Tab-separated table of C-alpha atoms in Angstrom:
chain	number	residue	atom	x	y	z
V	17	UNK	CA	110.156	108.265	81.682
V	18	UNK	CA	109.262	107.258	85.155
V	19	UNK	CA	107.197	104.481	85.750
V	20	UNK	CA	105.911	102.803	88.678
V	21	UNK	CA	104.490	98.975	89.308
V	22	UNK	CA	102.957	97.694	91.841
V	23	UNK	CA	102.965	94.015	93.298
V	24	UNK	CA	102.045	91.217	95.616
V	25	UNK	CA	99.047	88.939	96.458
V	26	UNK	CA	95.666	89.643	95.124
V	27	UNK	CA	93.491	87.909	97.709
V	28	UNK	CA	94.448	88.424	101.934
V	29	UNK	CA	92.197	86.842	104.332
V	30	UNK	CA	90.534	88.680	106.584
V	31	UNK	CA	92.529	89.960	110.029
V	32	UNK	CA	95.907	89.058	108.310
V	33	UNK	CA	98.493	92.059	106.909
V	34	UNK	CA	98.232	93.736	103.241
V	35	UNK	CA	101.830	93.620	101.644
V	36	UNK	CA	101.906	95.152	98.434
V	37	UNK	CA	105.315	96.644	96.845
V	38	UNK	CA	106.009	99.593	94.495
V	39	UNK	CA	108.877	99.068	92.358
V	40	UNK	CA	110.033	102.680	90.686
V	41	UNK	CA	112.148	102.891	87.202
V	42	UNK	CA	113.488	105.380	85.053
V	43	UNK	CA	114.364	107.545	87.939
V	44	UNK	CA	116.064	107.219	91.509
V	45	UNK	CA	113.598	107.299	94.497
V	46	UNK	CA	116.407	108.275	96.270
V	47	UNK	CA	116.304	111.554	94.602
V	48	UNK	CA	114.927	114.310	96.973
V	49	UNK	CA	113.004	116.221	95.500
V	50	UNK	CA	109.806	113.533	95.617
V	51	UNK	CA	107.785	111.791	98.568
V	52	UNK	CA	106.156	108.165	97.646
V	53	UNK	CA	102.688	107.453	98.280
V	54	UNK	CA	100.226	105.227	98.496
V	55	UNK	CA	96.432	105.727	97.269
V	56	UNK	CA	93.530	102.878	97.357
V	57	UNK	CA	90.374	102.949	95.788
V	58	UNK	CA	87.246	101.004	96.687
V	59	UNK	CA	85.675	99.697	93.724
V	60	UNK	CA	83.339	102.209	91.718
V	61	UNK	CA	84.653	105.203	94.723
V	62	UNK	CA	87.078	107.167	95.114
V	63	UNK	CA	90.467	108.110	96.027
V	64	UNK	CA	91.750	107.716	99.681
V	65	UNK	CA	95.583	109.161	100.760
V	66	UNK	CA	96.902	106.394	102.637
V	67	UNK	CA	100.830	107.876	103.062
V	68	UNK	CA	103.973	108.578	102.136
V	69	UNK	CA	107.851	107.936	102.201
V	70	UNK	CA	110.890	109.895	101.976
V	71	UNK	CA	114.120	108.872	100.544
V	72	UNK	CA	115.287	109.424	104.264
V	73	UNK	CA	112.524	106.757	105.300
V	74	UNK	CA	110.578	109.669	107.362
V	75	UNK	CA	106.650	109.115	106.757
V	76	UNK	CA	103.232	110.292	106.795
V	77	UNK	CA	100.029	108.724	107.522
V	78	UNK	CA	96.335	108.749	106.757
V	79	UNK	CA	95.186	109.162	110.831
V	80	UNK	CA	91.863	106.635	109.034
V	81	UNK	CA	94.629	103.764	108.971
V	82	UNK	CA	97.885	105.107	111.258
V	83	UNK	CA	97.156	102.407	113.569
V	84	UNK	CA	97.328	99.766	111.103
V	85	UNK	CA	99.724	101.154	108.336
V	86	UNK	CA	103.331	100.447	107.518
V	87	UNK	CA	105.182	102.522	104.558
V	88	UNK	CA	109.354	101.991	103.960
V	89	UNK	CA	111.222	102.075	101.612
V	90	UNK	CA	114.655	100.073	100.219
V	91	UNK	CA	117.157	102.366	97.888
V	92	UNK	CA	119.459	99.448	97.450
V	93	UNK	CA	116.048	98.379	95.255
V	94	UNK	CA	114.372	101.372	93.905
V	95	UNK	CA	110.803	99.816	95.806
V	96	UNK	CA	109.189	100.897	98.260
V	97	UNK	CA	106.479	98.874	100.500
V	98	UNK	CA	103.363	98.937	102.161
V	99	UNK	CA	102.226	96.784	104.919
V	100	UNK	CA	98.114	97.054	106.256
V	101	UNK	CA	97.674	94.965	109.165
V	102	UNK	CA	94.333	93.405	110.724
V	103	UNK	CA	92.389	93.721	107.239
V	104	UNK	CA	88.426	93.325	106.409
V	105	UNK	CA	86.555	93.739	104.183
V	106	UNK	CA	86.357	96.997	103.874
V	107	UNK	CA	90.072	97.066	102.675
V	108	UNK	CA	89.451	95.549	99.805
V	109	UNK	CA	90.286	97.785	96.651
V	110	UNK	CA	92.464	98.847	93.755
V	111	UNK	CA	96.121	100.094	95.802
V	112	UNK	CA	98.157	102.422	93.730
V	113	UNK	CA	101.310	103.931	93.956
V	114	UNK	CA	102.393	107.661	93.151
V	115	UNK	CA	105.083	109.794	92.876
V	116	UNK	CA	104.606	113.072	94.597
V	117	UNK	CA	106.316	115.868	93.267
V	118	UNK	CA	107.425	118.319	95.894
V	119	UNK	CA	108.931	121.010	93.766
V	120	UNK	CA	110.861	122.259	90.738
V	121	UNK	CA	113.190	125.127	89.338
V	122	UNK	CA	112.921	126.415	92.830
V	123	UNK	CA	109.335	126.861	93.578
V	124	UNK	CA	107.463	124.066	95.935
V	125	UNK	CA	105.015	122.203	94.281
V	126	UNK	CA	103.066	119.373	95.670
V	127	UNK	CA	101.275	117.117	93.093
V	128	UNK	CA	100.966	113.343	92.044
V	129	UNK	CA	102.433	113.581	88.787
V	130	UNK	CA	103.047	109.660	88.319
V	131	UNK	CA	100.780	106.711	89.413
V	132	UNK	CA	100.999	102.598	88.776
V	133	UNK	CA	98.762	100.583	87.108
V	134	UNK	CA	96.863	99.852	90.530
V	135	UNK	CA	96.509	96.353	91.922
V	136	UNK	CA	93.253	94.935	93.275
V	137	UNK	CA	93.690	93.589	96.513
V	138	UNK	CA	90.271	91.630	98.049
V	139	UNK	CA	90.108	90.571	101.689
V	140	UNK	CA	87.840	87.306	101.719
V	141	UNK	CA	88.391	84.054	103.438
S	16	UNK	CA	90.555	116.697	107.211
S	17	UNK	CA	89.622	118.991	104.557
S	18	UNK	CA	86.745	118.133	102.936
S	19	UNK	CA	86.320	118.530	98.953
S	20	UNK	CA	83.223	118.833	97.546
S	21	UNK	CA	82.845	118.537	94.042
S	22	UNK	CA	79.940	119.511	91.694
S	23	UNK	CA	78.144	118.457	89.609
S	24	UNK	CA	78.672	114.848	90.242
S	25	UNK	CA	77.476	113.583	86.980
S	26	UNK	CA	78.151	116.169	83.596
S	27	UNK	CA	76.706	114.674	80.264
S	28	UNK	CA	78.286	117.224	77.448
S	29	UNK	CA	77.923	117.556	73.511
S	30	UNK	CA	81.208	117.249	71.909
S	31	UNK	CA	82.618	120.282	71.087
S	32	UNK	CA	81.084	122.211	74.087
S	33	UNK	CA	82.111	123.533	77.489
S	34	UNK	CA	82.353	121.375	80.180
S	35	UNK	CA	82.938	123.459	84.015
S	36	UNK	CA	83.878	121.297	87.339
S	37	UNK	CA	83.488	122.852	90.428
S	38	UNK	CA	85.801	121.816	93.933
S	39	UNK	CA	85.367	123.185	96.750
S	40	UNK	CA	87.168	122.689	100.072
S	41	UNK	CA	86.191	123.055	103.652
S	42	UNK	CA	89.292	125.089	104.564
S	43	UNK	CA	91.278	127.374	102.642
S	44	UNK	CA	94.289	125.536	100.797
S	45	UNK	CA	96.798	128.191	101.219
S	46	UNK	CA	99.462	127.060	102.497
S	47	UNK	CA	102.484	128.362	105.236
S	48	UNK	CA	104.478	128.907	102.405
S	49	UNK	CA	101.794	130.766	100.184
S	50	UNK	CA	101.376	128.588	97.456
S	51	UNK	CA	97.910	126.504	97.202
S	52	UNK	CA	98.430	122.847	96.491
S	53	UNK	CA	95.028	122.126	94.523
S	54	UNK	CA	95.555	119.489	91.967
S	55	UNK	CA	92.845	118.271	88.782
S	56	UNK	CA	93.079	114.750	88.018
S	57	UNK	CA	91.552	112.742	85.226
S	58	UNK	CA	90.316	108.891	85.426
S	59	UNK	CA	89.402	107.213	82.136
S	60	UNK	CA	88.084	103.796	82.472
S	61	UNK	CA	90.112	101.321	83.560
S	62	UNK	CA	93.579	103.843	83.894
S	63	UNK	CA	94.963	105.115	86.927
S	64	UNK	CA	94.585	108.540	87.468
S	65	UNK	CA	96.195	111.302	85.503
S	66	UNK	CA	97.923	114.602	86.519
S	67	UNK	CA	96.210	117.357	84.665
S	68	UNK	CA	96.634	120.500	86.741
S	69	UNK	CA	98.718	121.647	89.163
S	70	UNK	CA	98.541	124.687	91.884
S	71	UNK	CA	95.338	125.394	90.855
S	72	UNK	CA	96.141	126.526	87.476
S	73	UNK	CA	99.681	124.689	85.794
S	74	UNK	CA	99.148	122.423	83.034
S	75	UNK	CA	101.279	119.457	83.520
S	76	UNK	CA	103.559	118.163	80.744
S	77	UNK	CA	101.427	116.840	77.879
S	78	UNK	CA	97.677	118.343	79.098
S	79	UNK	CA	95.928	120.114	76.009
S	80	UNK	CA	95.511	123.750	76.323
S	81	UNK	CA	91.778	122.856	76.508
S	82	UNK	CA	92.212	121.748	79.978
S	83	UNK	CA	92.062	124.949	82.547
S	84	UNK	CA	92.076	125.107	86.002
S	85	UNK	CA	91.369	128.341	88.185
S	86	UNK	CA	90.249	129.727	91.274
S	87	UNK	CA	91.338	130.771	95.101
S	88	UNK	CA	91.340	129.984	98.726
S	89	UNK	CA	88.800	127.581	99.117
S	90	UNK	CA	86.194	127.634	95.618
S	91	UNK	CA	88.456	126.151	92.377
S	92	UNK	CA	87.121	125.532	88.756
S	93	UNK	CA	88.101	122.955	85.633
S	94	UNK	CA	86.945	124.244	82.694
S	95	UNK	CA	87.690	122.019	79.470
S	96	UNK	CA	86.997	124.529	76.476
S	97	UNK	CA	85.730	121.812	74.062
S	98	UNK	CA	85.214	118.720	75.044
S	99	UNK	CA	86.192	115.520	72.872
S	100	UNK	CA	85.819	112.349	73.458
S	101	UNK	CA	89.126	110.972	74.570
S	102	UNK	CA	87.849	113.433	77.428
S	103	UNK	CA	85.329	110.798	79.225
S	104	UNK	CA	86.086	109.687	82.574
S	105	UNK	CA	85.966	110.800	85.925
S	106	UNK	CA	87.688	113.982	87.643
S	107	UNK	CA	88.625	114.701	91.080
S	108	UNK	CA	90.163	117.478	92.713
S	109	UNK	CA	92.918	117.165	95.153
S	110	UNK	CA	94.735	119.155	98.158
S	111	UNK	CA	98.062	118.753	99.206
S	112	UNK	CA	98.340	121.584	101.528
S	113	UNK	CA	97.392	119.793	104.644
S	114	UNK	CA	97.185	116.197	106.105
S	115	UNK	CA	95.607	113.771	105.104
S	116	UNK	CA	95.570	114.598	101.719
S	117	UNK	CA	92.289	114.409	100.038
S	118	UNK	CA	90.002	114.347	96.949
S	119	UNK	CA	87.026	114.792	96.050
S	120	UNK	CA	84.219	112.219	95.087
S	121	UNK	CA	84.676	112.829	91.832
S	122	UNK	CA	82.499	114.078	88.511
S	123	UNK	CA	81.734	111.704	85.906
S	124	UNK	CA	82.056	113.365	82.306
S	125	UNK	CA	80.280	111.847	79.796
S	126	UNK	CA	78.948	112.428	76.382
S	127	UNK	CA	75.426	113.083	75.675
């Protein structure tokens, strides 16, 4: 069974960089047939997309945050990381990581079939 | 970015009854490669979010057959058959046919 945990500091101070980390078991996130993402969710909201990873280390942003956004990744580890620079307020929220599922038995298929626990993350001096 | 636009927002049900979400998106989710990547996903209090359905209408691993997911193009429907109450919690719909990826705001399920 896969499973996915997040980590890393639960308060940042405002205009200083988000690190949070995503550590995968039970399965190889070097395997290719999934991306790794990251989601966030404001308290009481919704879900926002932030990005993804490959296994080759190719990524995908949110254009919201591209500017300020850093995804990689670290085989050697199983983890991969995400880095949010210049943060407010408005960054505070639950982060979560997912595995997206690009495909099986042939056919493409592009869902979020495993998620963390989520990690609140508040941006306050 | 597509746009999904969920309704109702709020759904109190009796147990035992019907429950119907509505998504719809602002573009058509077919993708390049002809498949439509329209995901249902379930929030109970204090979880993460849970896969439920897949392409518009695949149960994933472990989902009760009283979980259904349908629809085309750009207008998609959950239907849960009878609700129980393991069932509460909040469901968005999802596209991964086009970036950003997005959901919708969300439709809170709850029991009358």
């Amino acid at each position: 069974q896969v499973q996915l945990q997040e980590s890393g500091p639960g308060l940042v101070k405002p205009s200083q960089t988000l690190s949070l980390t995503c550590t995968v078991s039970g399965g190889s996130i070097s395997s290719g047939s999934y991306y790794w993402s990251w989601i966030r969710q404001p308290a009481g909201k919704g879900l926002e997309w932030i990005g993804r990873i490959y296994t080759s280390g190719s990524t995908n942003y949110n254009p919201s945050l591209k500017s300020r956004v850093t995804i990689s990744v670290d085989t050697s580890k199983n983890q991969f990381s995400l880095k949010l620079s210049s943060v407010t307020a408005a960054d505070t929220a639950v982060y979560y990581c997912a595995r997206l599922t690009l495909g099986h038995y042939g056919e493409n298929a592009y869902y979020f079939d495993y998620w963390g626990q989520g990690t609140l993350v508040t941006v306050s001096s | 970015d597509i746009v999904m636009t969920q309704t109702p927002l709020s759904s109190p049900v009796t147990l035992g009854q019907p429950a119907s979400i509505s998504c719809r998106s602002s573009q058509s989710l077919v993708h390049s490669d002809g498949n439509t990547y329209l995901s249902w996903l379930q929030q109970r209090p204090g979880q993460p979010p849970r896969l439920l359905i897949y392409k518009i209408s695949n149960r994933f691993s472990g989902v009760p057959d009283r979980f259904s997911g349908s629809g085309a193009g750009t207008d998609f429907t959950l239907k849960i058959s009878r609700v129980e109450a393991e069932d509460v919690g909040v469901y968005y719909c999802t596209q991964a046919t086009q970036f950003p990826y997005t959901f919708g705001q969300g439709t809170k399920l709850e029991i009358k």
